[in-house]
Amino acid sequence: MTLPPLLALLAACSGRDPAAAEDRDESDPIDVTEGPLLLRGAEVVGQGVVDVAVRDGAIEAVGEGLSGGEVVDLTGRWLVPAFIDSHVHLAYYPVGDALLDGGVAGAVDLAAPERWLAEDLGPLRLRRSGPMVTAEGGYPTQGWGRDGYGLPCADAEAAAAAVDHLAEAGVQVLKLPVTGPPVLDEAALRAAVERAHARGLPVASHALGDDEARLAGAVGADLLAHTPTAGLSSETLALWADRAVITTLGAFGGS
């Protein structure tokens, strides 16, 4: 399992002796590109207190009594996999370094100008949607995303062509807002989803109300980019029962 330089978030663990780890500041990251390393004595989530052997940024072995490499004593700490933030806009809110420092190794960027698709984020692993495929004058082109965060389309043919364009530009997920007005009609939304799926792209939808979430589900979107802010009907819930929702805990640093 290959990992980026920040292997894990280390935290003090109550119930065990924190004094054993006083020689290492809890905020200090472990650079696993230097090695080999033997991370010893930590409570590994799901496995208990075991050793973790790391070489060239990859985990070689997990178990008891391992040997070899520079020993890093993590007694009294938890060792957990790095986290993934499933909804960011790093072109708009450039906090990539802060994500890495906080134990986030990967993220899904759910809207950025097309010119940003080639932006180098260093060790942060990123899946990118590029601009949202949206209606002419639709979300987010009249507000925070007016500078290229939306790709306006007039009809189903234009929406399918926009998906083709983004797929060829290298996106790994499609973002399809169903909020407005204006909003793409059902035929255009369905055409965009079907073309995305034909291209092997999952579809995330920005849909906050019941009617919006129901429409997004009806046209085949794979996940909701936010937990809806309105109560959902039984019909809408049934549409999303076997799909995914990204629970947004905070937006752009706010609550």
GROMACS .gro file of C-alpha atoms in nm:
model
  255
    1MET     CA    1   0.000   0.000   0.000
    2THR     CA    2   0.178   0.313  -0.121
    3LEU     CA    3   0.141   0.620   0.097
    4PRO     CA    4   0.235   0.988   0.065
    5PRO     CA    5   0.502   1.137   0.294
    6LEU     CA    6   0.257   1.203   0.574
    7LEU     CA    7   0.179   0.852   0.691
    8ALA     CA    8  -0.057   0.909   0.976
    9LEU     CA    9  -0.211   1.133   1.235
   10LEU     CA   10  -0.057   1.071   1.577
   11ALA     CA   11  -0.255   1.156   1.888
   12ALA     CA   12  -0.213   1.108   2.261
   13CYS     CA   13  -0.405   0.807   2.384
   14SER     CA   14  -0.565   0.812   2.727
   15GLY     CA   15  -0.524   0.498   2.928
   16ARG     CA   16  -0.160   0.451   2.829
   17ASP     CA   17   0.152   0.627   2.949
   18PRO     CA   18   0.201   0.949   2.744
   19ALA     CA   19   0.533   1.016   2.916
   20ALA     CA   20   0.691   0.744   2.704
   21ALA     CA   21   0.644   0.964   2.397
   22GLU     CA   22   0.751   1.298   2.546
   23ASP     CA   23   1.064   1.316   2.333
   24ARG     CA   24   0.852   1.363   2.017
   25ASP     CA   25   0.624   1.660   1.968
   26GLU     CA   26   0.275   1.539   1.872
   27SER     CA   27   0.266   1.793   1.589
   28ASP     CA   28   0.584   1.657   1.430
   29PRO     CA   29   0.507   1.470   1.107
   30ILE     CA   30   0.698   1.152   1.025
   31ASP     CA   31   0.868   1.168   0.687
   32VAL     CA   32   0.823   0.813   0.559
   33THR     CA   33   1.017   0.885   0.240
   34GLU     CA   34   1.327   0.851   0.459
   35GLY     CA   35   1.379   0.498   0.570
   36PRO     CA   36   1.347   0.223   0.635
   37LEU     CA   37   1.155   0.306   0.951
   38LEU     CA   38   1.006   0.090   1.223
   39LEU     CA   39   0.711   0.259   1.394
   40ARG     CA   40   0.694   0.081   1.727
   41GLY     CA   41   0.446   0.063   2.011
   42ALA     CA   42   0.150   0.255   1.868
   43GLU     CA   43  -0.212   0.147   1.893
   44VAL     CA   44  -0.296   0.070   1.529
   45VAL     CA   45  -0.665   0.112   1.457
   46GLY     CA   46  -0.826  -0.229   1.420
   47GLN     CA   47  -0.513  -0.425   1.513
   48GLY     CA   48  -0.404  -0.323   1.861
   49VAL     CA   49  -0.047  -0.246   1.967
   50VAL     CA   50   0.174  -0.361   1.680
   51ASP     CA   51   0.482  -0.251   1.488
   52VAL     CA   52   0.465  -0.100   1.139
   53ALA     CA   53   0.762  -0.133   0.904
   54VAL     CA   54   0.789   0.136   0.636
   55ARG     CA   55   1.026   0.156   0.340
   56ASP     CA   56   1.032   0.418   0.061
   57GLY     CA   57   0.693   0.557   0.154
   58ALA     CA   58   0.516   0.220   0.159
   59ILE     CA   59   0.405  -0.007   0.442
   60GLU     CA   60   0.605  -0.332   0.423
   61ALA     CA   61   0.468  -0.516   0.724
   62VAL     CA   62   0.240  -0.481   1.023
   63GLY     CA   63   0.278  -0.712   1.324
   64GLU     CA   64   0.448  -0.784   1.653
   65GLY     CA   65   0.823  -0.812   1.701
   66LEU     CA   66   0.931  -0.662   1.370
   67SER     CA   67   1.293  -0.548   1.331
   68GLY     CA   68   1.508  -0.341   1.099
   69GLY     CA   69   1.530   0.028   1.022
   70GLU     CA   70   1.531   0.338   1.238
   71VAL     CA   71   1.299   0.288   1.533
   72VAL     CA   72   1.040   0.559   1.606
   73ASP     CA   73   0.886   0.499   1.948
   74LEU     CA   74   0.515   0.585   1.938
   75THR     CA   75   0.418   0.433   2.270
   76GLY     CA   76   0.107   0.606   2.401
   77ARG     CA   77  -0.008   0.718   2.057
   78TRP     CA   78  -0.265   0.606   1.803
   79LEU     CA   79  -0.153   0.530   1.448
   80VAL     CA   80  -0.425   0.569   1.186
   81PRO     CA   81  -0.432   0.587   0.806
   82ALA     CA   82  -0.419   0.931   0.652
   83PHE     CA   83  -0.760   1.084   0.581
   84ILE     CA   84  -0.942   1.180   0.259
   85ASP     CA   85  -1.141   1.502   0.231
   86SER     CA   86  -1.418   1.419  -0.015
   87HIS     CA   87  -1.520   1.777  -0.101
   88VAL     CA   88  -1.273   2.060  -0.151
   89HIS     CA   89  -1.228   2.357  -0.386
   90LEU     CA   90  -0.854   2.412  -0.368
   91ALA     CA   91  -0.840   2.666  -0.652
   92TYR     CA   92  -1.086   2.883  -0.457
   93TYR     CA   93  -0.969   2.798  -0.105
   94PRO     CA   94  -0.600   2.697  -0.137
   95VAL     CA   95  -0.537   2.500   0.180
   96GLY     CA   96  -0.352   2.200   0.036
   97ASP     CA   97  -0.054   2.236   0.271
   98ALA     CA   98  -0.285   2.268   0.571
   99LEU     CA   99  -0.465   1.949   0.470
  100LEU     CA  100  -0.136   1.760   0.459
  101ASP     CA  101  -0.029   1.903   0.794
  102GLY     CA  102  -0.359   1.787   0.944
  103GLY     CA  103  -0.328   1.426   0.830
  104VAL     CA  104  -0.527   1.449   0.504
  105ALA     CA  105  -0.338   1.271   0.226
  106GLY     CA  106  -0.599   1.285  -0.049
  107ALA     CA  107  -0.898   1.494  -0.156
  108VAL     CA  108  -1.173   1.515  -0.416
  109ASP     CA  109  -1.185   1.861  -0.575
  110LEU     CA  110  -1.545   1.920  -0.678
  111ALA     CA  111  -1.513   2.228  -0.897
  112ALA     CA  112  -1.227   2.436  -1.025
  113PRO     CA  113  -1.152   2.623  -1.346
  114GLU     CA  114  -1.030   2.400  -1.626
  115ARG     CA  115  -0.691   2.575  -1.626
  116TRP     CA  116  -0.637   2.436  -1.276
  117LEU     CA  117  -0.650   2.070  -1.381
  118ALA     CA  118  -0.273   2.070  -1.435
  119GLU     CA  119  -0.193   2.242  -1.103
  120ASP     CA  120   0.075   2.054  -0.909
  121LEU     CA  121  -0.033   1.987  -0.549
  122GLY     CA  122   0.285   1.805  -0.452
  123PRO     CA  123   0.227   1.499  -0.235
  124LEU     CA  124  -0.146   1.568  -0.191
  125ARG     CA  125  -0.336   1.313  -0.398
  126LEU     CA  126  -0.632   1.465  -0.577
  127ARG     CA  127  -0.927   1.357  -0.790
  128ARG     CA  128  -1.058   1.653  -0.987
  129SER     CA  129  -1.387   1.743  -1.153
  130GLY     CA  130  -1.288   2.062  -1.329
  131PRO     CA  131  -1.579   2.304  -1.382
  132MET     CA  132  -1.937   2.197  -1.309
  133VAL     CA  133  -2.156   2.118  -1.610
  134THR     CA  134  -2.438   2.364  -1.552
  135ALA     CA  135  -2.714   2.565  -1.718
  136GLU     CA  136  -2.649   2.897  -1.887
  137GLY     CA  137  -2.642   3.144  -1.599
  138GLY     CA  138  -2.671   2.854  -1.355
  139TYR     CA  139  -2.493   2.771  -1.030
  140PRO     CA  140  -2.215   2.861  -0.954
  141THR     CA  141  -2.147   3.099  -1.244
  142GLN     CA  142  -2.328   3.400  -1.096
  143GLY     CA  143  -2.165   3.387  -0.754
  144TRP     CA  144  -1.845   3.250  -0.602
  145GLY     CA  145  -1.776   3.040  -0.914
  146ARG     CA  146  -1.807   3.309  -1.177
  147ASP     CA  147  -1.441   3.276  -1.280
  148GLY     CA  148  -1.454   2.946  -1.465
  149TYR     CA  149  -1.604   2.714  -1.202
  150GLY     CA  150  -1.900   2.631  -1.426
  151LEU     CA  151  -1.926   2.517  -1.788
  152PRO     CA  152  -2.260   2.660  -1.914
  153CYS     CA  153  -2.470   2.443  -2.148
  154ALA     CA  154  -2.791   2.522  -2.337
  155ASP     CA  155  -2.932   2.173  -2.391
  156ALA     CA  156  -2.874   1.797  -2.377
  157GLU     CA  157  -2.640   1.794  -2.677
  158ALA     CA  158  -2.424   2.068  -2.528
  159ALA     CA  159  -2.418   1.894  -2.187
  160ALA     CA  160  -2.299   1.566  -2.339
  161ALA     CA  161  -2.035   1.752  -2.540
  162ALA     CA  162  -1.917   1.930  -2.224
  163VAL     CA  163  -1.870   1.594  -2.052
  164ASP     CA  164  -1.667   1.468  -2.347
  165HIS     CA  165  -1.453   1.781  -2.333
  166LEU     CA  166  -1.386   1.744  -1.961
  167ALA     CA  167  -1.312   1.372  -1.990
  168GLU     CA  168  -1.054   1.444  -2.258
  169ALA     CA  169  -0.908   1.716  -2.035
  170GLY     CA  170  -0.846   1.449  -1.769
  171VAL     CA  171  -1.118   1.492  -1.505
  172GLN     CA  172  -1.187   1.193  -1.280
  173VAL     CA  173  -1.535   1.285  -1.161
  174LEU     CA  174  -1.819   1.498  -1.300
  175LYS     CA  175  -1.991   1.767  -1.090
  176LEU     CA  176  -2.351   1.834  -1.193
  177PRO     CA  177  -2.544   2.101  -1.000
  178VAL     CA  178  -2.920   2.056  -0.968
  179THR     CA  179  -2.998   2.383  -0.799
  180GLY     CA  180  -3.134   2.708  -0.930
  181PRO     CA  181  -3.305   2.841  -1.124
  182PRO     CA  182  -3.175   2.828  -1.388
  183VAL     CA  183  -3.094   2.457  -1.397
  184LEU     CA  184  -3.042   2.212  -1.681
  185ASP     CA  185  -3.365   2.034  -1.772
  186GLU     CA  186  -3.408   1.664  -1.705
  187ALA     CA  187  -3.309   1.562  -2.057
  188ALA     CA  188  -2.982   1.756  -2.034
  189LEU     CA  189  -2.904   1.626  -1.686
  190ARG     CA  190  -2.968   1.270  -1.798
  191ALA     CA  191  -2.756   1.316  -2.109
  192ALA     CA  192  -2.467   1.444  -1.898
  193VAL     CA  193  -2.492   1.153  -1.651
  194GLU     CA  194  -2.516   0.891  -1.924
  195ARG     CA  195  -2.218   1.035  -2.111
  196ALA     CA  196  -2.016   1.055  -1.788
  197HIS     CA  197  -2.091   0.692  -1.706
  198ALA     CA  198  -1.999   0.590  -2.062
  199ARG     CA  199  -1.667   0.765  -1.999
  200GLY     CA  200  -1.618   0.583  -1.669
  201LEU     CA  201  -1.676   0.897  -1.459
  202PRO     CA  202  -1.881   0.899  -1.137
  203VAL     CA  203  -2.126   1.189  -1.104
  204ALA     CA  204  -2.154   1.410  -0.796
  205SER     CA  205  -2.452   1.642  -0.773
  206HIS     CA  206  -2.497   1.966  -0.579
  207ALA     CA  207  -2.861   1.930  -0.474
  208LEU     CA  208  -2.978   2.069  -0.140
  209GLY     CA  209  -3.359   2.052  -0.150
  210ASP     CA  210  -3.593   1.754  -0.172
  211ASP     CA  211  -3.702   1.823  -0.531
  212GLU     CA  212  -3.339   1.878  -0.633
  213ALA     CA  213  -3.212   1.562  -0.469
  214ARG     CA  214  -3.499   1.361  -0.619
  215LEU     CA  215  -3.420   1.490  -0.969
  216ALA     CA  216  -3.049   1.421  -0.925
  217GLY     CA  217  -3.131   1.067  -0.818
  218ALA     CA  218  -3.380   1.014  -1.099
  219VAL     CA  219  -3.126   1.103  -1.369
  220GLY     CA  220  -2.867   0.865  -1.223
  221ALA     CA  221  -2.623   1.077  -1.019
  222ASP     CA  222  -2.398   0.861  -0.802
  223LEU     CA  223  -2.348   1.080  -0.498
  224LEU     CA  224  -2.468   1.400  -0.336
  225ALA     CA  225  -2.191   1.653  -0.286
  226HIS     CA  226  -2.356   1.777   0.036
  227THR     CA  227  -2.606   1.645   0.285
  228PRO     CA  228  -2.933   1.815   0.174
  229THR     CA  229  -3.042   2.104   0.394
  230ALA     CA  230  -3.412   2.017   0.360
  231GLY     CA  231  -3.606   1.716   0.482
  232LEU     CA  232  -3.629   1.441   0.221
  233SER     CA  233  -3.942   1.258   0.113
  234SER     CA  234  -3.966   0.880   0.121
  235GLU     CA  235  -3.946   0.880  -0.260
  236THR     CA  236  -3.620   1.074  -0.256
  237LEU     CA  237  -3.475   0.861   0.023
  238ALA     CA  238  -3.559   0.547  -0.175
  239LEU     CA  239  -3.372   0.682  -0.478
  240TRP     CA  240  -3.060   0.740  -0.266
  241ALA     CA  241  -3.079   0.432  -0.047
  242ASP     CA  242  -2.797   0.253  -0.233
  243ARG     CA  243  -2.587   0.558  -0.322
  244ALA     CA  244  -2.354   0.792  -0.136
  245VAL     CA  245  -2.374   1.129   0.037
  246ILE     CA  246  -2.076   1.348   0.132
  247THR     CA  247  -2.135   1.489   0.478
  248THR     CA  248  -1.996   1.842   0.470
  249LEU     CA  249  -1.871   1.926   0.820
  250GLY     CA  250  -1.751   2.277   0.735
  251ALA     CA  251  -1.743   2.504   0.431
  252PHE     CA  252  -1.443   2.725   0.342
  253GLY     CA  253  -1.326   2.724   0.701
  254GLY     CA  254  -1.668   2.812   0.844
  255SER     CA  255  -1.921   2.609   1.038
   0.00000   0.00000   0.00000
